[in-house]
Coordinates of C-alpha atoms in Angstrom, one line a residue:
M1 CA 7.4 111.1 61.7
K2 CA 9.6 108.2 62.6
K3 CA 12.6 107.6 60.3
I4 CA 13.6 104.0 59.0
P5 CA 17.3 103.5 59.0
L6 CA 18.9 103.1 55.5
Q7 CA 20.4 99.6 56.1
A8 CA 17.1 98.1 57.1
S9 CA 15.5 99.5 53.8
L10 CA 18.1 97.8 51.7
T11 CA 17.6 94.4 53.4
L12 CA 13.9 94.6 52.8
L13 CA 14.4 95.3 49.1
L14 CA 16.7 92.3 48.6
C15 CA 14.2 90.0 50.3
L16 CA 11.4 91.2 48.0
F17 CA 13.5 90.7 44.9
A18 CA 14.5 87.2 45.9
F19 CA 10.9 86.2 46.5
S20 CA 9.8 87.6 43.2
C21 CA 12.4 85.7 41.3
G22 CA 11.5 82.4 43.1
K23 CA 7.9 82.6 41.9
D24 CA 8.7 83.3 38.2
E25 CA 11.5 80.6 37.6
P26 CA 10.8 77.2 39.1
N27 CA 13.7 74.7 39.7
D28 CA 14.9 72.3 36.7
P29 CA 13.8 68.5 37.0
D30 CA 16.4 65.8 37.5
P31 CA 18.0 64.6 34.1
V32 CA 16.8 61.1 32.5
D33 CA 19.4 58.3 32.5
T34 CA 19.7 56.7 28.9
S35 CA 22.7 54.5 29.4
P36 CA 22.2 50.8 29.1
S37 CA 22.1 48.4 32.0
I38 CA 22.2 44.6 32.4
T39 CA 19.9 43.1 35.0
G40 CA 20.6 39.5 34.2
F41 CA 21.1 36.8 31.5
S42 CA 20.0 33.2 31.0
P43 CA 21.4 30.6 30.9
T44 CA 24.4 31.4 33.0
S45 CA 26.7 28.8 31.4
G46 CA 27.0 26.7 28.3
P47 CA 29.3 25.8 25.4
V48 CA 30.1 27.8 22.3
G49 CA 26.9 28.0 20.2
T50 CA 24.6 28.3 23.2
S51 CA 21.7 30.8 22.8
V52 CA 21.7 33.4 25.6
T53 CA 19.0 35.9 26.5
I54 CA 20.3 39.2 28.1
N55 CA 17.8 41.3 30.1
G56 CA 18.2 44.9 30.9
T57 CA 17.3 48.5 30.0
N58 CA 18.1 51.0 27.3
F59 CA 19.0 48.5 24.6
S60 CA 18.4 49.5 21.0
A61 CA 15.5 47.7 19.3
T62 CA 17.8 47.7 16.2
A63 CA 19.9 44.6 16.6
S64 CA 22.9 46.0 14.8
D65 CA 23.0 49.1 17.1
N66 CA 24.0 46.9 20.0
T67 CA 27.5 45.6 20.5
V68 CA 27.7 42.5 22.7
K69 CA 30.8 40.9 23.9
F70 CA 31.7 37.8 26.0
G71 CA 34.8 39.2 27.6
T72 CA 36.7 40.6 24.6
V73 CA 35.0 38.4 22.0
A74 CA 32.1 40.0 20.1
T75 CA 29.0 38.2 18.9
S76 CA 26.1 39.2 16.7
V77 CA 22.7 40.0 18.0
D78 CA 20.0 37.6 16.7
N79 CA 17.0 39.5 18.1
A80 CA 16.6 42.8 19.9
S81 CA 14.2 44.9 21.9
T82 CA 14.8 47.8 24.4
T83 CA 14.8 45.3 27.3
T84 CA 16.0 42.0 25.7
L85 CA 18.8 40.8 23.5
K86 CA 19.2 37.3 22.1
V87 CA 22.8 36.3 21.2
T88 CA 24.9 33.2 20.6
V89 CA 28.1 32.4 22.5
P90 CA 30.8 33.0 19.9
E91 CA 33.8 30.9 18.9
G92 CA 36.8 31.8 21.0
A93 CA 34.7 32.9 24.0
Q94 CA 36.0 32.1 27.5
T95 CA 34.4 32.5 30.9
A96 CA 34.0 36.3 31.4
K97 CA 31.4 39.0 32.0
I98 CA 29.0 40.1 29.2
S99 CA 29.0 43.7 28.0
V100 CA 26.5 45.6 26.0
T101 CA 27.5 48.9 24.2
V102 CA 24.8 51.2 22.9
G103 CA 25.5 54.7 21.6
G104 CA 29.0 54.7 23.0
E105 CA 27.9 53.8 26.5
T106 CA 28.6 50.3 27.9
A107 CA 27.0 48.2 30.6
T108 CA 28.7 45.1 32.0
S109 CA 27.1 42.2 33.8
S110 CA 27.9 41.8 37.5
N111 CA 28.4 38.0 37.0
D112 CA 30.5 35.9 34.6
F113 CA 29.0 33.7 31.9
T114 CA 30.7 30.4 32.2
V115 CA 31.8 28.8 28.9
T116 CA 31.8 25.0 29.2
N117 CA 33.4 22.4 27.0
P118 CA 30.8 20.7 24.8
D119 CA 30.2 17.0 24.9
P120 CA 32.3 15.2 22.2
T121 CA 30.5 14.2 19.0
T122 CA 29.3 10.6 18.8
I123 CA 27.6 8.9 15.9
A124 CA 25.9 5.5 15.7
L125 CA 24.1 3.6 13.0
D126 CA 21.0 1.6 13.5
Q127 CA 22.7 -1.4 11.7
E128 CA 26.3 -2.5 11.9
T129 CA 25.9 -5.1 9.1
M130 CA 23.4 -5.3 6.2
E131 CA 22.8 -8.1 3.7
L132 CA 21.2 -7.3 0.3
K133 CA 20.7 -8.8 -3.2
T134 CA 21.7 -6.8 -6.2
L135 CA 19.2 -3.9 -6.9
D136 CA 17.7 -4.2 -3.4
T137 CA 17.6 -1.0 -1.4
N138 CA 17.6 -0.3 2.3
Q139 CA 18.2 2.8 4.5
L140 CA 20.7 3.4 7.3
T141 CA 19.8 5.8 10.1
A142 CA 22.5 7.8 11.9
T143 CA 22.1 9.1 15.5
V144 CA 24.4 12.0 16.3
T145 CA 24.9 13.4 19.8
G146 CA 27.3 16.0 21.4
A147 CA 28.8 19.0 19.7
G148 CA 28.0 17.7 16.2
A149 CA 24.3 16.9 16.9
N150 CA 23.1 19.6 14.4
E151 CA 25.8 19.0 11.8
T152 CA 25.2 17.2 8.4
V153 CA 26.1 13.5 8.2
V154 CA 28.4 12.8 5.2
W155 CA 27.9 9.3 3.7
N156 CA 30.3 7.3 1.6
S157 CA 30.8 3.8 0.0
D158 CA 34.2 2.3 -0.5
N159 CA 33.0 0.0 -3.3
E160 CA 30.3 1.4 -5.6
E161 CA 30.5 -1.7 -7.7
A162 CA 28.8 -3.5 -4.8
A163 CA 26.7 -0.7 -3.1
L164 CA 25.9 2.9 -3.5
V165 CA 24.7 5.3 -0.7
D166 CA 23.1 8.7 -1.1
Q167 CA 23.3 11.6 1.4
E168 CA 20.1 10.4 3.1
G169 CA 21.7 7.1 4.0
N170 CA 19.8 5.1 1.3
V171 CA 21.8 2.1 0.2
T172 CA 21.4 0.5 -3.2
A173 CA 23.1 -2.9 -4.0
T174 CA 24.7 -2.7 -7.4
G175 CA 26.5 -6.0 -7.7
T176 CA 27.8 -9.1 -5.9
G177 CA 30.5 -8.3 -3.3
T178 CA 31.1 -6.3 -0.2
A179 CA 31.3 -2.6 0.7
T180 CA 31.8 -0.5 3.7
I181 CA 29.3 2.4 4.2
T182 CA 30.7 5.2 6.4
A183 CA 28.9 8.0 8.1
T184 CA 31.0 11.0 9.2
V185 CA 30.3 14.1 11.4
D186 CA 33.1 16.4 12.6
E187 CA 35.7 13.9 11.6
V188 CA 34.0 11.3 13.8
T189 CA 33.2 8.2 11.7
T190 CA 31.2 5.0 12.0
S191 CA 30.4 2.3 9.5
C192 CA 28.2 -0.6 8.3
A193 CA 29.5 -3.7 6.5
I194 CA 27.4 -4.5 3.4
T195 CA 27.3 -7.9 1.8
V196 CA 25.6 -8.1 -1.6
N197 CA 24.5 -11.5 -2.8
P198 CA 23.5 -12.3 -6.4
G199 CA 20.4 -10.6 -7.6
I200 CA 18.2 -12.3 -10.1
I201 CA 16.6 -10.0 -12.7
V202 CA 14.3 -11.7 -15.2
G203 CA 12.3 -10.5 -18.2
G204 CA 9.1 -12.1 -19.5
T205 CA 5.4 -11.8 -20.0
V206 CA 2.3 -12.6 -18.0
E207 CA -1.0 -13.3 -19.7
S208 CA -3.9 -11.0 -18.8
D209 CA -7.6 -11.9 -18.7
S210 CA -8.2 -10.3 -22.1
D211 CA -4.8 -10.9 -23.8
A212 CA -3.2 -14.3 -24.4
I213 CA -0.1 -12.6 -25.7
G214 CA 0.9 -11.0 -22.4
V215 CA 1.8 -8.1 -20.3
A216 CA 5.5 -7.1 -20.7
S217 CA 7.0 -7.6 -17.2
Y218 CA 10.3 -8.0 -15.3
W219 CA 11.0 -9.4 -11.9
I220 CA 13.7 -8.1 -9.5
N221 CA 14.5 -10.7 -6.9
G222 CA 11.0 -12.1 -7.2
T223 CA 9.1 -8.8 -7.3
K224 CA 7.1 -8.3 -10.5
I225 CA 7.1 -4.9 -12.3
E226 CA 4.6 -4.5 -15.2
L227 CA 5.7 -2.4 -18.2
N228 CA 2.4 -2.1 -20.1
D229 CA -1.2 -3.3 -20.3
G230 CA -0.7 -6.2 -22.6
N231 CA -0.3 -7.2 -26.2
S232 CA 3.4 -7.9 -25.9
E233 CA 5.9 -10.6 -26.3
E234 CA 9.7 -11.4 -26.6
V235 CA 10.8 -9.4 -23.6
S236 CA 14.6 -9.1 -23.3
L237 CA 16.5 -7.2 -20.6
D238 CA 19.9 -6.0 -19.5
V239 CA 21.1 -4.2 -16.3
S240 CA 23.4 -1.2 -16.3
G241 CA 24.3 0.1 -12.8
T242 CA 21.0 0.4 -11.0
D243 CA 18.9 0.7 -14.1
V244 CA 16.9 -2.1 -15.8
Y245 CA 16.6 -1.8 -19.6
T246 CA 14.0 -3.9 -21.4
T247 CA 12.9 -4.3 -25.0
F248 CA 9.8 -6.0 -26.4
V249 CA 7.3 -5.9 -29.3
E250 CA 4.0 -4.3 -28.6
Y251 CA 0.9 -4.7 -30.8
S252 CA -1.8 -2.1 -31.2
V253 CA -4.6 -1.6 -33.7
D254 CA -2.7 1.0 -35.6
A255 CA 0.9 -0.2 -35.5
I256 CA 3.5 -2.7 -34.2
Y257 CA 6.0 -1.1 -32.0
V258 CA 9.5 -2.0 -30.8
R259 CA 9.7 -0.5 -27.3
V260 CA 12.8 0.1 -25.2
M261 CA 12.2 0.9 -21.5
K262 CA 14.5 2.3 -18.9
N263 CA 13.1 0.9 -15.6
T264 CA 9.4 1.7 -16.1
A265 CA 9.8 4.7 -18.3
L266 CA 9.8 4.7 -22.1
H267 CA 13.3 5.2 -23.4
S268 CA 12.7 4.9 -27.1
T269 CA 10.6 3.4 -29.9
L270 CA 12.5 1.7 -32.7
G271 CA 11.7 0.9 -36.3
G272 CA 8.8 2.2 -38.4
M273 CA 5.5 3.4 -36.9
D274 CA 3.5 1.0 -39.0
N275 CA 2.0 -2.4 -39.1
N276 CA 5.0 -4.0 -40.8
Y277 CA 6.0 -7.0 -38.7
K278 CA 9.0 -6.4 -36.5
T279 CA 10.5 -7.9 -33.3
P280 CA 13.4 -7.2 -31.0
Y281 CA 15.2 -10.3 -29.6
A282 CA 17.9 -9.0 -27.4
I283 CA 19.4 -5.9 -25.7
D284 CA 22.9 -5.0 -24.5
V285 CA 23.7 -1.8 -22.6
V286 CA 27.4 -0.8 -22.5
D287 CA 28.7 2.6 -21.3
N288 CA 25.3 4.1 -21.6
D289 CA 25.0 3.0 -25.3
V290 CA 21.9 0.9 -25.9
Y291 CA 22.1 -1.9 -28.5
V292 CA 19.0 -3.8 -29.6
C293 CA 18.8 -6.5 -32.3
G294 CA 15.9 -8.0 -34.2
F295 CA 14.3 -7.8 -37.5
E296 CA 11.8 -5.7 -39.5
Y297 CA 9.8 -6.3 -42.6
N298 CA 10.6 -3.7 -45.2
G299 CA 7.7 -4.4 -47.6
S300 CA 9.6 -7.1 -49.6
F301 CA 11.6 -9.2 -47.1
Y302 CA 12.8 -9.2 -43.5
D303 CA 15.9 -7.2 -42.6
A304 CA 18.2 -8.5 -39.9
K305 CA 19.4 -5.4 -38.0
Y306 CA 20.4 -3.8 -34.8
W307 CA 20.0 -0.4 -33.4
K308 CA 22.5 1.6 -31.5
N309 CA 20.9 4.4 -29.5
G310 CA 18.1 4.4 -32.1
D311 CA 20.2 4.4 -35.2
E312 CA 19.7 1.3 -37.3
I313 CA 22.4 -0.9 -38.8
I314 CA 21.1 -3.4 -41.4
L315 CA 23.0 -6.7 -41.4
S316 CA 21.4 -8.7 -44.2
D317 CA 21.8 -8.2 -47.9
G318 CA 18.5 -8.4 -49.7
S319 CA 17.0 -11.6 -48.5
D320 CA 14.9 -12.7 -45.5
A321 CA 17.1 -12.6 -42.4
V322 CA 16.7 -12.3 -38.6
S323 CA 19.1 -11.2 -35.9
T324 CA 18.5 -13.1 -32.6
D325 CA 21.1 -12.0 -30.0
I326 CA 23.7 -9.2 -29.5
E327 CA 26.8 -8.9 -27.4
V328 CA 29.2 -6.0 -27.3
H329 CA 32.7 -7.3 -26.4
G330 CA 36.1 -5.7 -26.6
G331 CA 34.6 -2.7 -28.5
S332 CA 33.1 -4.9 -31.3
V333 CA 29.5 -5.7 -31.9
F334 CA 28.6 -9.4 -32.3
V335 CA 25.2 -10.5 -33.5
S336 CA 23.8 -14.0 -34.1
G337 CA 21.0 -14.9 -36.5
Y338 CA 20.1 -16.5 -39.8
Q339 CA 19.6 -15.5 -43.4
E340 CA 17.9 -17.1 -46.4
I341 CA 20.4 -18.4 -49.0
D342 CA 19.2 -20.3 -52.1
G343 CA 15.8 -21.0 -50.6
Q344 CA 16.8 -22.1 -47.1
Y345 CA 18.0 -20.5 -43.9
E346 CA 21.6 -20.6 -42.9
A347 CA 23.1 -19.7 -39.5
F348 CA 25.3 -16.6 -39.3
Y349 CA 27.1 -14.4 -36.9
W350 CA 28.1 -10.9 -37.7
K351 CA 31.1 -9.1 -36.2
D352 CA 30.9 -5.3 -36.7
G353 CA 28.6 -6.0 -39.7
T354 CA 30.8 -8.6 -41.3
P355 CA 29.0 -12.0 -41.7
T356 CA 30.3 -15.4 -41.0
Q357 CA 28.2 -18.4 -42.2
H358 CA 28.2 -21.4 -40.0
N359 CA 29.8 -24.5 -41.4
T360 CA 27.2 -27.3 -40.9
M361 CA 26.9 -30.3 -43.1
S362 CA 23.1 -30.2 -43.7
D363 CA 20.7 -29.7 -46.5
L364 CA 18.1 -28.4 -44.0
G365 CA 17.6 -25.0 -42.5
I366 CA 19.9 -23.8 -39.8
S367 CA 19.4 -21.0 -37.3
A368 CA 21.6 -19.4 -34.6
W369 CA 19.7 -18.0 -31.6
D370 CA 22.3 -17.0 -29.0
I371 CA 25.9 -15.8 -29.0
F372 CA 28.6 -15.7 -26.4
I373 CA 32.2 -14.5 -26.5
D374 CA 34.6 -16.0 -24.0
D375 CA 37.7 -14.4 -22.4
L376 CA 39.9 -15.8 -25.2
G377 CA 37.7 -14.2 -27.9
D378 CA 36.2 -17.4 -29.2
I379 CA 32.7 -17.0 -30.5
Y380 CA 30.0 -19.6 -29.4
T381 CA 26.6 -19.7 -30.9
A382 CA 23.6 -22.0 -30.2
G383 CA 20.7 -22.9 -32.4
N384 CA 19.2 -25.6 -34.5
E385 CA 19.3 -27.5 -37.8
G386 CA 16.4 -29.2 -39.5
A387 CA 12.9 -28.8 -40.6
P388 CA 10.2 -27.3 -38.3
N389 CA 9.4 -29.7 -35.4
Q390 CA 12.3 -31.9 -36.5
N391 CA 15.1 -29.6 -35.3
Q392 CA 18.4 -30.8 -33.8
P393 CA 19.9 -28.5 -31.1
Y394 CA 23.4 -27.3 -32.1
V395 CA 26.3 -25.5 -30.5
W396 CA 29.0 -23.9 -32.8
K397 CA 32.4 -22.5 -32.0
N398 CA 33.7 -19.8 -34.3
G399 CA 31.2 -21.0 -36.9
E400 CA 32.2 -24.6 -36.8
E401 CA 30.1 -27.5 -35.3
L402 CA 31.1 -28.1 -31.7
Y403 CA 28.2 -30.2 -30.4
I404 CA 25.1 -31.8 -31.9
L405 CA 23.2 -32.1 -28.7
G406 CA 21.8 -35.5 -28.2
N407 CA 23.8 -36.8 -31.3
G408 CA 20.7 -36.4 -33.5
D409 CA 18.4 -38.3 -31.1
I410 CA 17.0 -35.2 -29.4
E411 CA 14.5 -32.9 -31.1
G412 CA 14.7 -29.2 -30.3
T413 CA 16.5 -25.9 -30.4
A414 CA 19.4 -24.7 -28.3
Y415 CA 18.3 -21.2 -27.2
A416 CA 21.3 -20.3 -24.9
V417 CA 25.0 -21.0 -24.5
T418 CA 27.6 -19.7 -22.1
V419 CA 31.2 -20.7 -21.3
K420 CA 32.8 -20.7 -17.8
N421 CA 36.2 -22.1 -16.8
G422 CA 36.5 -24.0 -20.1
N423 CA 33.1 -25.7 -19.8
V424 CA 30.4 -25.1 -22.4
F425 CA 26.8 -24.8 -20.9
A426 CA 23.7 -24.8 -23.1
V427 CA 19.9 -25.2 -22.7
S428 CA 17.5 -26.6 -25.2
E429 CA 13.7 -27.0 -25.6
S430 CA 11.6 -29.1 -27.9
A431 CA 8.3 -28.6 -29.6
T432 CA 6.8 -31.0 -27.1
K433 CA 8.0 -28.8 -24.1
E434 CA 10.9 -31.0 -23.1
C435 CA 13.9 -29.0 -21.8
G436 CA 17.5 -30.0 -21.3
L437 CA 20.6 -28.6 -19.6
W438 CA 23.8 -29.6 -21.3
I439 CA 27.4 -29.4 -20.2
N440 CA 30.1 -30.0 -22.8
G441 CA 27.6 -31.7 -25.1
N442 CA 26.1 -34.0 -22.4
M443 CA 22.6 -33.7 -21.0
V444 CA 22.7 -33.4 -17.3
S445 CA 19.1 -32.4 -16.4
E446 CA 15.7 -32.2 -18.0
W447 CA 12.2 -30.8 -17.2
S448 CA 8.9 -30.0 -18.9
G449 CA 8.4 -26.5 -20.1
Y450 CA 10.6 -23.9 -21.8
A451 CA 14.2 -22.8 -21.5
R452 CA 15.1 -19.5 -23.1
A453 CA 18.1 -17.9 -21.4
M454 CA 20.9 -18.8 -19.0
T455 CA 24.0 -17.4 -17.2
V456 CA 26.6 -18.7 -14.8
L457 CA 27.8 -16.9 -11.7
N458 CA 30.0 -18.0 -8.8
G459 CA 29.5 -21.7 -9.5
T460 CA 25.8 -21.6 -10.0
I461 CA 23.9 -22.0 -13.3
Y462 CA 20.8 -19.9 -13.7
V463 CA 18.2 -20.8 -16.3
A464 CA 15.2 -18.6 -17.1
G465 CA 12.2 -20.4 -18.5
T466 CA 8.8 -21.8 -17.8
K467 CA 7.7 -24.9 -15.9
Y468 CA 4.8 -26.7 -17.5
D469 CA 2.3 -28.7 -15.5
G470 CA 0.5 -31.0 -17.9
N471 CA -2.1 -32.0 -15.2
I472 CA -3.6 -28.5 -15.1
N473 CA -2.1 -27.2 -18.4
S474 CA -0.4 -24.3 -16.6
Y475 CA 2.8 -22.3 -17.3
T476 CA 4.8 -20.8 -14.5
P477 CA 7.7 -18.4 -15.1
T478 CA 10.6 -20.0 -13.3
V479 CA 14.3 -19.7 -12.6
F480 CA 16.0 -23.0 -12.3
T481 CA 19.4 -23.1 -10.5
F482 CA 22.0 -25.9 -10.8
D483 CA 25.5 -26.6 -9.6
T484 CA 28.2 -26.9 -12.3
S485 CA 27.7 -30.6 -12.4
G486 CA 24.1 -30.1 -13.4
N487 CA 22.4 -31.0 -10.1
L488 CA 19.2 -29.1 -9.5
I489 CA 19.6 -26.7 -6.5
E490 CA 16.2 -24.8 -6.6
E491 CA 13.2 -24.0 -8.7
I492 CA 12.3 -20.3 -8.1
S493 CA 8.7 -19.6 -9.2
L494 CA 8.1 -16.0 -10.2
P495 CA 4.7 -14.4 -9.3
S496 CA 2.3 -14.2 -12.1
D497 CA -1.0 -13.4 -10.3
G498 CA -2.5 -16.9 -11.1
S499 CA -2.0 -16.4 -14.8
D500 CA 0.3 -18.2 -17.2
G501 CA 3.7 -16.6 -17.5
Y502 CA 6.9 -17.0 -19.4
A503 CA 10.5 -16.0 -18.5
T504 CA 12.5 -15.2 -21.5
S505 CA 15.7 -13.4 -20.4
I506 CA 17.9 -13.2 -17.3
V507 CA 20.7 -11.2 -15.7
V508 CA 22.4 -12.3 -12.5
K509 CA 24.9 -10.0 -10.9

């Protein structure tokens, strides 16, 4: 038998062992790489605030688990997936590489993101100048470019007595004068010069097809606004800020109402909710307090009264009386009117409820229909003296006769008086529809129709009334304007939809 050497046997055994181990334990696979990487980003440049999309691998789908920096300045992640991050270039960033850190491992872009300087903010308005009348509205539009393109425009007026502006650029004219409207973004400002001309606001009625009394209405710079469906008369108005307040009597089957409106919404109803006769004649709004004067039948006689914010103050003392006009001046309340004394009416004015009887040498009835207090505190009233249809128009100063208009040769009633620069202006109308404008007791102009209210502003006299055309028997609500010498400037016809209309009160500011 042939012998195998010992060394060869050991070698054979080692080979068999190695082969056996190789079959039972295969080699381990290569490990998976979970570190983030950046393959690119877009755009590659832009100013602070630019939205940037970063592409890569192994990002976290949870935005807050990714830390992104532009150089050394971190920014928040707006949106995230495992392959895409959306971020915004942060304040303070400079040109540098972008880095993304996830789970303690960081990837850095191979290229820089270039931070550029943004275009400077510019702002422009669509109008450099604007001309309005009081209570007109218009809108300014701002165009903003550059860094502030997405910022909010801040609007401002330097004279809110002339014009207001809201934060949408809407401009409302509040009174005659000028204002500068500014629009500002990022301390960059531009402006529009506003000129406000007098606005004419008139109260009155327009007859409807079914109602000869009329629809309570007012006109703003010639545009008619209706307040109800009809059955109204004696519309008076005042303007406070940008709000128009009106009062009028409204008749219904069940009751007679004294209405007060703020713009076109009901503000309040005054007096009793009954069929007792009542009428408001004037309204004055001061510091958000609303004063209305008129009269109301109490079942036995007519009470002269006024209401302040709905609370009534009775002026008369147990006999028939009517209050016709009201003016709040220097903190005091002045009211004109008339009251029955010993069987005939006498003209009065009341100051804070204290009556002053007019001193007129007449055995006939006397009525005061308008009151005006000048800058010196003198009290002017206008009205009439005489029997019905035989009246003489009068003007009084502090209760004493100042003018008998026409020296007794003119029939009518003076319905309005005002004083400007020492001159006394009045208007009258007669039962035969003859109207007159008077300056210091002298008639300077006349026309056919009615004249119920007046005011003077910037050298122009404005009279609210009605123009009568006898040829077709028509009544047109009209504003007559005159210079301070009494020369007619213009007749402004107010729209009344082809129906008869009557202008009874006016504000010009």
